[in-house]
Amino acid sequence: MSFAHFNFTLGGDPLDLDRIRGVLTRLEDTIIFQLIERAQFAHNPKLYHRGELQELKDLGFDGSLLEWFLKETESFHAKARRYTSPDEYPFTPLENLPPPLLKPIQYPRILYPNKVNANPSILSFYTRSIVPRITRQATLALAASKRANGIIGDEEYEDDGNYGSAGVIDMEVLQAISKRVHYGKFVAESKFQDDPASFVPHIVKPNRDALANLITKPEVERRLLQRLRKKALVYAQDFAPDGEPRGDEAKIDVDGVVDLYESYIIPLTREVEVDYLLVRLNGLSKEAIDDLAAGKKPPRPAQSS
Ligand SMILES: C=C(O[C@@H]1C=C(C(=O)O)C=C[C@H]1O)C(=O)O
């Protein structure tokens, strides 16, 4: 069972930048479609508040309902060896998850050993900024419906009780965003291997801004945001039974989708790239570092047959 979005065991160059960007592009579709699904439900803030539900307190669990969903789900995925794949990062601390039932797949070693993990930031911005924005239409419609039935005041808002449906979709979105952001490591390794001499001085003498300038490709980002807006506009259309677009209100806040990438996903991906590069020389001999500084390219990972 391989959870890898890019099948690392089928050969081909896993550090080919166009190939990696192809995975990032495919993840755009996953993220947009899951956000459309999440937008069908109200905000349901009870999913995200820690220490509120007595049922969880009775289990001795002090996280939010969503964090409990994640722990329970990721516990099964850990047994199914999901987190032995080089592109999968659980939101639950790995030490709190059970070991794999099956022996790990022997993936080729592609990334340099690192502990870079942006999932706490991803969980925070998703629950605090993204969910309230993309569920705004459903939340307002729910409040109007409640008022029409005589429910007014705090009881009007935000909660349609569909914690299970909304929580499962939240997990899908979070896992896709996490994979997308952490693919920054493959991007960084690819760029490093292509031109080590440019990166080594700013790793030996840590300089985040210099590394960020080296990895940032403004034209790639511009085209991505343009493509994303077009995709969200098309995917969010409603279609009549004969397939004709109905032309009514989009099923998702298109500006919200673009803002998710522009304000959160892309900046976090760049940070993951820089954090990864800052540990890229750890443990290497002075000779090895001098070779890299002189532009000698490191060996590509052994390709599986
Ligand atoms: C991911 C890359 O690195 C950076 C981050 C990008 C992103 O998160 O979309 C795009 C271009 C670069 O600024 C890349 O070069 O493809």
mmCIF file of C-alpha atoms and ligand atoms in Angstrom:
data_model
loop_
_atom_site.group_PDB
_atom_site.id
_atom_site.type_symbol
_atom_site.label_atom_id
_atom_site.label_comp_id
_atom_site.label_asym_id
_atom_site.label_seq_id
_atom_site.Cartn_x
_atom_site.Cartn_y
_atom_site.Cartn_z
ATOM 1 C CA MET A 1 0.000 0.000 0.000
ATOM 2 C CA SER A 2 1.669 3.218 -1.069
ATOM 3 C CA PHE A 3 0.282 6.554 0.040
ATOM 4 C CA ALA A 4 2.909 8.442 -1.901
ATOM 5 C CA HIS A 5 1.384 10.964 -4.295
ATOM 6 C CA PHE A 6 4.409 10.417 -6.473
ATOM 7 C CA ASN A 7 5.200 6.735 -6.603
ATOM 8 C CA PHE A 8 8.821 6.707 -5.447
ATOM 9 C CA THR A 9 9.255 3.038 -6.201
ATOM 10 C CA LEU A 10 8.492 3.203 -9.921
ATOM 11 C CA GLY A 11 11.779 4.779 -11.067
ATOM 12 C CA GLY A 12 12.200 8.042 -12.919
ATOM 13 C CA ASP A 13 14.010 11.037 -11.459
ATOM 14 C CA PRO A 14 12.142 12.059 -8.260
ATOM 15 C CA LEU A 15 14.130 15.315 -8.230
ATOM 16 C CA ASP A 16 13.149 16.425 -11.724
ATOM 17 C CA LEU A 17 11.745 19.900 -10.997
ATOM 18 C CA ASP A 18 9.078 19.769 -13.708
ATOM 19 C CA ARG A 19 7.899 16.441 -12.350
ATOM 20 C CA ILE A 20 7.708 17.820 -8.797
ATOM 21 C CA ARG A 21 5.811 20.878 -10.034
ATOM 22 C CA GLY A 22 3.424 18.477 -11.757
ATOM 23 C CA VAL A 23 2.607 16.942 -8.361
ATOM 24 C CA LEU A 24 2.043 20.434 -6.890
ATOM 25 C CA THR A 25 -0.306 21.233 -9.780
ATOM 26 C CA ARG A 26 -2.315 18.045 -9.251
ATOM 27 C CA LEU A 27 -2.625 18.864 -5.539
ATOM 28 C CA GLU A 28 -4.293 22.177 -6.513
ATOM 29 C CA ASP A 29 -7.253 20.162 -7.846
ATOM 30 C CA THR A 30 -7.482 18.050 -4.694
ATOM 31 C CA ILE A 31 -7.387 21.126 -2.455
ATOM 32 C CA ILE A 32 -9.961 23.108 -4.482
ATOM 33 C CA PHE A 33 -12.445 20.245 -4.690
ATOM 34 C CA GLN A 34 -12.128 19.468 -0.971
ATOM 35 C CA LEU A 35 -12.612 23.154 -0.112
ATOM 36 C CA ILE A 36 -15.798 23.115 -2.237
ATOM 37 C CA GLU A 37 -16.994 20.136 -0.195
ATOM 38 C CA ARG A 38 -16.145 21.853 3.123
ATOM 39 C CA ALA A 39 -17.961 25.032 2.019
ATOM 40 C CA GLN A 40 -21.254 23.087 1.950
ATOM 41 C CA PHE A 41 -21.226 22.999 5.773
ATOM 42 C CA ALA A 42 -21.346 25.797 8.337
ATOM 43 C CA HIS A 43 -18.262 26.895 10.280
ATOM 44 C CA ASN A 44 -18.974 24.506 13.188
ATOM 45 C CA PRO A 45 -16.377 26.070 15.517
ATOM 46 C CA LYS A 46 -16.941 23.330 18.105
ATOM 47 C CA LEU A 47 -14.692 21.185 15.902
ATOM 48 C CA TYR A 48 -11.721 23.436 16.592
ATOM 49 C CA HIS A 49 -11.971 24.508 20.249
ATOM 50 C CA ARG A 50 -9.799 22.549 22.675
ATOM 51 C CA GLY A 51 -11.071 21.256 26.023
ATOM 52 C CA GLU A 52 -14.775 21.961 25.278
ATOM 53 C CA LEU A 53 -16.269 18.493 24.799
ATOM 54 C CA GLN A 54 -16.865 16.477 27.969
ATOM 55 C CA GLU A 55 -16.858 13.262 25.931
ATOM 56 C CA LEU A 56 -13.225 13.899 24.975
ATOM 57 C CA LYS A 57 -12.261 14.981 28.479
ATOM 58 C CA ASP A 58 -13.731 11.674 29.707
ATOM 59 C CA LEU A 59 -11.308 9.935 27.306
ATOM 60 C CA GLY A 60 -8.427 11.935 28.793
ATOM 61 C CA PHE A 61 -7.973 13.728 25.450
ATOM 62 C CA ASP A 62 -7.403 17.488 25.846
ATOM 63 C CA GLY A 63 -7.257 18.485 22.150
ATOM 64 C CA SER A 64 -10.069 19.667 19.858
ATOM 65 C CA LEU A 65 -12.616 17.365 18.213
ATOM 66 C CA LEU A 66 -10.733 17.761 14.915
ATOM 67 C CA GLU A 67 -7.452 16.852 16.614
ATOM 68 C CA TRP A 68 -9.160 13.746 18.011
ATOM 69 C CA PHE A 69 -10.390 12.865 14.481
ATOM 70 C CA LEU A 70 -6.813 13.301 13.260
ATOM 71 C CA LYS A 71 -5.324 11.135 16.021
ATOM 72 C CA GLU A 72 -7.810 8.312 15.481
ATOM 73 C CA THR A 73 -7.461 8.403 11.671
ATOM 74 C CA GLU A 74 -3.696 8.836 11.644
ATOM 75 C CA SER A 75 -3.355 5.938 14.103
ATOM 76 C CA PHE A 76 -4.847 3.610 11.490
ATOM 77 C CA HIS A 77 -2.792 5.168 8.684
ATOM 78 C CA ALA A 78 0.368 4.736 10.798
ATOM 79 C CA LYS A 79 -0.391 1.004 11.167
ATOM 80 C CA ALA A 80 -0.795 0.958 7.355
ATOM 81 C CA ARG A 81 2.771 2.468 7.169
ATOM 82 C CA ARG A 82 1.567 5.741 5.609
ATOM 83 C CA TYR A 83 4.176 7.744 7.490
ATOM 84 C CA THR A 84 7.115 5.716 6.226
ATOM 85 C CA SER A 85 6.541 7.446 2.854
ATOM 86 C CA PRO A 86 8.935 10.420 2.364
ATOM 87 C CA ASP A 87 6.074 12.770 1.474
ATOM 88 C CA GLU A 88 3.599 12.051 4.295
ATOM 89 C CA TYR A 89 3.508 14.036 7.575
ATOM 90 C CA PRO A 90 0.931 13.334 10.312
ATOM 91 C CA PHE A 91 -0.582 16.165 12.367
ATOM 92 C CA THR A 92 -0.463 13.913 15.417
ATOM 93 C CA PRO A 93 3.078 13.742 16.842
ATOM 94 C CA LEU A 94 4.650 10.543 15.437
ATOM 95 C CA GLU A 95 5.555 9.378 18.951
ATOM 96 C CA ASN A 96 1.821 9.290 19.775
ATOM 97 C CA LEU A 97 1.057 6.968 16.823
ATOM 98 C CA PRO A 98 1.383 3.134 16.714
ATOM 99 C CA PRO A 99 4.151 1.449 14.666
ATOM 100 C CA PRO A 100 3.424 0.111 11.150
ATOM 101 C CA LEU A 101 1.857 -3.351 10.966
ATOM 102 C CA LEU A 102 3.682 -4.079 7.695
ATOM 103 C CA LYS A 103 7.427 -3.651 7.261
ATOM 104 C CA PRO A 104 8.278 -0.243 5.732
ATOM 105 C CA ILE A 105 8.682 0.039 1.945
ATOM 106 C CA GLN A 106 12.372 0.601 1.098
ATOM 107 C CA TYR A 107 12.062 3.989 -0.630
ATOM 108 C CA PRO A 108 15.202 5.342 -2.333
ATOM 109 C CA ARG A 109 16.750 7.993 -0.057
ATOM 110 C CA ILE A 110 15.914 11.211 -1.880
ATOM 111 C CA LEU A 111 15.818 13.897 0.836
ATOM 112 C CA TYR A 112 18.608 14.776 3.239
ATOM 113 C CA PRO A 113 17.767 13.787 6.863
ATOM 114 C CA ASN A 114 15.703 16.601 8.429
ATOM 115 C CA LYS A 115 12.979 17.268 10.960
ATOM 116 C CA VAL A 116 11.305 20.170 9.151
ATOM 117 C CA ASN A 117 7.576 20.025 9.907
ATOM 118 C CA ALA A 118 5.126 22.885 9.183
ATOM 119 C CA ASN A 119 1.975 21.006 10.261
ATOM 120 C CA PRO A 120 1.351 23.031 13.485
ATOM 121 C CA SER A 121 1.270 26.224 11.354
ATOM 122 C CA ILE A 122 -0.923 24.573 8.718
ATOM 123 C CA LEU A 123 -3.456 23.391 11.329
ATOM 124 C CA SER A 124 -3.535 26.843 12.918
ATOM 125 C CA PHE A 125 -4.039 28.941 9.786
ATOM 126 C CA TYR A 126 -6.542 26.462 8.333
ATOM 127 C CA THR A 127 -8.832 26.417 11.377
ATOM 128 C CA ARG A 128 -8.463 30.106 12.285
ATOM 129 C CA SER A 129 -8.445 31.770 8.845
ATOM 130 C CA ILE A 130 -9.486 29.416 6.045
ATOM 131 C CA VAL A 131 -12.495 27.557 7.487
ATOM 132 C CA PRO A 132 -14.394 30.684 8.680
ATOM 133 C CA ARG A 133 -13.889 32.321 5.270
ATOM 134 C CA ILE A 134 -14.844 29.428 2.978
ATOM 135 C CA THR A 135 -17.871 28.448 5.084
ATOM 136 C CA ARG A 136 -19.231 32.016 5.245
ATOM 137 C CA GLN A 137 -22.015 31.469 2.665
ATOM 138 C CA ALA A 138 -23.260 28.288 4.383
ATOM 139 C CA THR A 139 -23.005 29.895 7.824
ATOM 140 C CA LEU A 140 -25.049 32.960 6.804
ATOM 141 C CA ALA A 141 -27.667 30.786 5.068
ATOM 142 C CA LEU A 142 -27.923 28.647 8.209
ATOM 143 C CA ALA A 143 -28.423 31.700 10.432
ATOM 144 C CA ALA A 144 -31.208 33.031 8.167
ATOM 145 C CA SER A 145 -32.887 29.633 8.206
ATOM 146 C CA LYS A 146 -32.673 29.437 11.998
ATOM 147 C CA ARG A 147 -34.131 32.948 12.404
ATOM 148 C CA ALA A 148 -37.003 31.968 10.105
ATOM 149 C CA ASN A 149 -37.700 29.186 12.605
ATOM 150 C CA GLY A 150 -37.572 31.482 15.596
ATOM 151 C CA ILE A 151 -34.037 30.616 16.682
ATOM 152 C CA ILE A 152 -32.269 33.895 17.409
ATOM 153 C CA GLY A 153 -29.107 35.152 19.097
ATOM 154 C CA ASP A 154 -26.030 33.000 19.614
ATOM 155 C CA GLU A 155 -27.933 29.846 18.701
ATOM 156 C CA GLU A 156 -28.422 31.211 15.161
ATOM 157 C CA TYR A 157 -24.916 31.022 14.057
ATOM 158 C CA GLU A 158 -22.201 28.781 12.762
ATOM 159 C CA ASP A 159 -23.250 25.342 13.908
ATOM 160 C CA ASP A 160 -25.176 22.855 11.783
ATOM 161 C CA GLY A 161 -24.078 19.897 13.912
ATOM 162 C CA ASN A 162 -22.398 18.072 11.031
ATOM 163 C CA TYR A 163 -19.144 17.651 12.919
ATOM 164 C CA GLY A 164 -18.386 14.254 11.414
ATOM 165 C CA SER A 165 -18.876 15.239 7.757
ATOM 166 C CA ALA A 166 -17.121 18.589 8.157
ATOM 167 C CA GLY A 167 -14.294 17.072 10.229
ATOM 168 C CA VAL A 168 -13.569 14.302 7.712
ATOM 169 C CA ILE A 169 -13.345 16.875 4.909
ATOM 170 C CA ASP A 170 -11.111 19.071 7.087
ATOM 171 C CA MET A 171 -8.712 16.142 7.439
ATOM 172 C CA GLU A 172 -8.639 15.642 3.649
ATOM 173 C CA VAL A 173 -7.845 19.327 3.104
ATOM 174 C CA LEU A 174 -5.197 19.376 5.845
ATOM 175 C CA GLN A 175 -3.445 16.278 4.493
ATOM 176 C CA ALA A 176 -3.395 17.731 0.959
ATOM 177 C CA ILE A 177 -2.081 21.129 2.163
ATOM 178 C CA SER A 178 0.542 19.388 4.325
ATOM 179 C CA LYS A 179 1.742 17.271 1.397
ATOM 180 C CA ARG A 180 1.845 20.320 -0.862
ATOM 181 C CA VAL A 181 3.822 22.458 1.596
ATOM 182 C CA HIS A 182 6.305 19.686 2.449
ATOM 183 C CA TYR A 183 6.951 18.994 -1.223
ATOM 184 C CA GLY A 184 9.020 22.121 -0.788
ATOM 185 C CA LYS A 185 11.738 19.769 0.448
ATOM 186 C CA PHE A 186 11.916 17.966 -2.891
ATOM 187 C CA VAL A 187 11.960 21.335 -4.659
ATOM 188 C CA ALA A 188 14.777 22.550 -2.414
ATOM 189 C CA GLU A 189 16.841 19.365 -2.875
ATOM 190 C CA SER A 190 16.360 19.603 -6.640
ATOM 191 C CA LYS A 191 17.521 23.235 -6.727
ATOM 192 C CA PHE A 192 20.429 22.487 -4.371
ATOM 193 C CA GLN A 193 21.646 19.564 -6.477
ATOM 194 C CA ASP A 194 21.380 21.657 -9.620
ATOM 195 C CA ASP A 195 23.618 24.440 -8.256
ATOM 196 C CA PRO A 196 25.191 23.604 -4.860
ATOM 197 C CA ALA A 197 27.835 26.336 -5.126
ATOM 198 C CA SER A 198 25.169 29.057 -4.939
ATOM 199 C CA PHE A 199 23.605 27.653 -1.780
ATOM 200 C CA VAL A 200 26.601 26.466 0.301
ATOM 201 C CA PRO A 201 27.886 29.935 1.426
ATOM 202 C CA HIS A 202 24.443 30.882 2.789
ATOM 203 C CA ILE A 203 24.144 27.584 4.644
ATOM 204 C CA VAL A 204 27.675 27.627 6.110
ATOM 205 C CA LYS A 205 27.017 31.199 7.217
ATOM 206 C CA PRO A 206 23.210 30.947 7.703
ATOM 207 C CA ASN A 207 21.394 33.600 5.690
ATOM 208 C CA ARG A 208 17.650 32.961 5.341
ATOM 209 C CA ASP A 209 17.042 35.959 3.085
ATOM 210 C CA ALA A 210 19.786 34.944 0.639
ATOM 211 C CA LEU A 211 18.464 31.359 0.514
ATOM 212 C CA ALA A 212 14.891 32.637 0.066
ATOM 213 C CA ASN A 213 16.011 34.837 -2.841
ATOM 214 C CA LEU A 214 17.724 31.850 -4.465
ATOM 215 C CA ILE A 215 14.682 29.566 -4.270
ATOM 216 C CA THR A 216 11.956 32.113 -5.054
ATOM 217 C CA LYS A 217 10.658 32.080 -8.648
ATOM 218 C CA PRO A 218 8.187 34.989 -8.982
ATOM 219 C CA GLU A 219 7.063 34.010 -12.498
ATOM 220 C CA VAL A 220 6.235 30.456 -11.372
ATOM 221 C CA GLU A 221 4.170 31.883 -8.509
ATOM 222 C CA ARG A 222 2.420 34.406 -10.761
ATOM 223 C CA ARG A 223 1.379 31.735 -13.246
ATOM 224 C CA LEU A 224 0.270 29.454 -10.405
ATOM 225 C CA LEU A 225 -2.074 32.060 -8.899
ATOM 226 C CA GLN A 226 -3.478 32.851 -12.345
ATOM 227 C CA ARG A 227 -4.106 29.140 -13.014
ATOM 228 C CA LEU A 228 -5.591 28.643 -9.573
ATOM 229 C CA ARG A 229 -8.168 31.434 -10.026
ATOM 230 C CA LYS A 230 -9.238 29.981 -13.390
ATOM 231 C CA LYS A 231 -9.527 26.468 -11.939
ATOM 232 C CA ALA A 232 -11.554 27.645 -8.929
ATOM 233 C CA LEU A 233 -13.933 29.590 -11.201
ATOM 234 C CA VAL A 234 -14.510 26.535 -13.396
ATOM 235 C CA TYR A 235 -14.655 23.904 -10.627
ATOM 236 C CA ALA A 236 -17.039 26.030 -8.538
ATOM 237 C CA GLN A 237 -19.661 26.276 -11.313
ATOM 238 C CA ASP A 238 -22.983 24.510 -11.056
ATOM 239 C CA PHE A 239 -24.025 22.541 -14.155
ATOM 240 C CA ALA A 240 -27.495 21.781 -15.451
ATOM 241 C CA PRO A 241 -28.399 18.119 -16.134
ATOM 242 C CA ASP A 242 -27.411 18.641 -19.782
ATOM 243 C CA GLY A 243 -23.975 19.858 -18.667
ATOM 244 C CA GLU A 244 -24.558 23.522 -19.414
ATOM 245 C CA PRO A 245 -23.114 25.876 -16.723
ATOM 246 C CA ARG A 246 -25.967 27.405 -14.712
ATOM 247 C CA GLY A 247 -24.071 30.683 -14.365
ATOM 248 C CA ASP A 248 -25.257 31.188 -10.784
ATOM 249 C CA GLU A 249 -23.171 31.954 -7.677
ATOM 250 C CA ALA A 250 -19.869 30.055 -7.433
ATOM 251 C CA LYS A 251 -19.866 27.199 -4.933
ATOM 252 C CA ILE A 252 -16.703 28.556 -3.348
ATOM 253 C CA ASP A 253 -15.149 31.919 -2.424
ATOM 254 C CA VAL A 254 -12.691 32.066 -5.341
ATOM 255 C CA ASP A 255 -10.759 34.972 -3.813
ATOM 256 C CA GLY A 256 -10.495 32.880 -0.636
ATOM 257 C CA VAL A 257 -8.886 30.000 -2.561
ATOM 258 C CA VAL A 258 -6.356 32.343 -4.189
ATOM 259 C CA ASP A 259 -5.643 33.997 -0.821
ATOM 260 C CA LEU A 260 -5.065 30.561 0.755
ATOM 261 C CA TYR A 261 -2.198 30.013 -1.662
ATOM 262 C CA GLU A 262 -0.897 33.591 -1.828
ATOM 263 C CA SER A 263 -0.947 34.283 1.926
ATOM 264 C CA TYR A 264 -0.381 30.832 3.400
ATOM 265 C CA ILE A 265 0.581 27.874 1.197
ATOM 266 C CA ILE A 266 3.238 29.517 -0.996
ATOM 267 C CA PRO A 267 4.966 31.428 1.855
ATOM 268 C CA LEU A 268 4.996 28.273 4.003
ATOM 269 C CA THR A 269 6.391 26.214 1.106
ATOM 270 C CA ARG A 270 9.204 28.728 0.679
ATOM 271 C CA GLU A 271 9.908 28.587 4.423
ATOM 272 C CA VAL A 272 10.066 24.779 4.285
ATOM 273 C CA GLU A 273 12.550 25.056 1.408
ATOM 274 C CA VAL A 274 14.780 27.423 3.400
ATOM 275 C CA ASP A 275 14.491 25.407 6.638
ATOM 276 C CA TYR A 276 15.444 22.267 4.709
ATOM 277 C CA LEU A 277 18.443 23.932 3.045
ATOM 278 C CA LEU A 278 19.712 25.231 6.404
ATOM 279 C CA VAL A 279 20.279 21.625 7.581
ATOM 280 C CA ARG A 280 21.433 20.301 4.192
ATOM 281 C CA LEU A 281 25.135 20.241 5.147
ATOM 282 C CA ASN A 282 24.709 18.863 8.656
ATOM 283 C CA GLY A 283 27.149 16.029 9.315
ATOM 284 C CA LEU A 284 29.083 16.457 6.044
ATOM 285 C CA SER A 285 32.897 16.491 6.143
ATOM 286 C CA LYS A 286 34.799 19.691 5.344
ATOM 287 C CA GLU A 287 35.994 18.033 2.117
ATOM 288 C CA ALA A 288 32.443 17.198 1.069
ATOM 289 C CA ILE A 289 31.302 20.756 1.773
ATOM 290 C CA ASP A 290 34.295 22.189 -0.106
ATOM 291 C CA ASP A 291 33.444 19.965 -3.101
ATOM 292 C CA LEU A 292 29.855 21.245 -3.063
ATOM 293 C CA ALA A 293 31.053 24.840 -2.688
ATOM 294 C CA ALA A 294 33.229 24.274 -5.748
ATOM 295 C CA GLY A 295 30.155 23.203 -7.663
ATOM 296 C CA LYS A 296 30.651 19.439 -7.581
ATOM 297 C CA LYS A 297 27.135 18.028 -7.819
ATOM 298 C CA PRO A 298 26.084 15.422 -5.217
ATOM 299 C CA PRO A 299 25.145 11.964 -6.499
ATOM 300 C CA ARG A 300 21.489 11.534 -7.463
ATOM 301 C CA PRO A 301 19.654 8.965 -5.302
ATOM 302 C CA ALA A 302 19.999 5.442 -6.620
ATOM 303 C CA GLN A 303 17.080 4.890 -9.004
ATOM 304 C CA SER A 304 15.011 1.799 -8.340
ATOM 305 C CA SER A 305 15.013 -0.507 -11.373
HETATM 306 C C1 LIG B 1 7.824 25.410 -5.220
HETATM 307 C C2 LIG B 1 8.783 26.190 -5.760
HETATM 308 O O1 LIG B 1 9.516 27.096 -5.028
HETATM 309 C C3 LIG B 1 8.949 28.385 -4.669
HETATM 310 C C4 LIG B 1 7.570 28.230 -4.129
HETATM 311 C C5 LIG B 1 6.523 28.162 -5.008
HETATM 312 C C6 LIG B 1 5.155 27.711 -4.544
HETATM 313 O O2 LIG B 1 5.016 27.465 -3.326
HETATM 314 O O3 LIG B 1 4.263 27.553 -5.392
HETATM 315 C C7 LIG B 1 6.688 28.508 -6.384
HETATM 316 C C8 LIG B 1 7.898 29.000 -6.834
HETATM 317 C C9 LIG B 1 8.987 29.306 -5.888
HETATM 318 O O4 LIG B 1 8.917 30.645 -5.472
HETATM 319 C C10 LIG B 1 9.113 26.085 -7.218
HETATM 320 O O5 LIG B 1 10.140 26.668 -7.608
HETATM 321 O O6 LIG B 1 8.345 25.403 -7.940
#
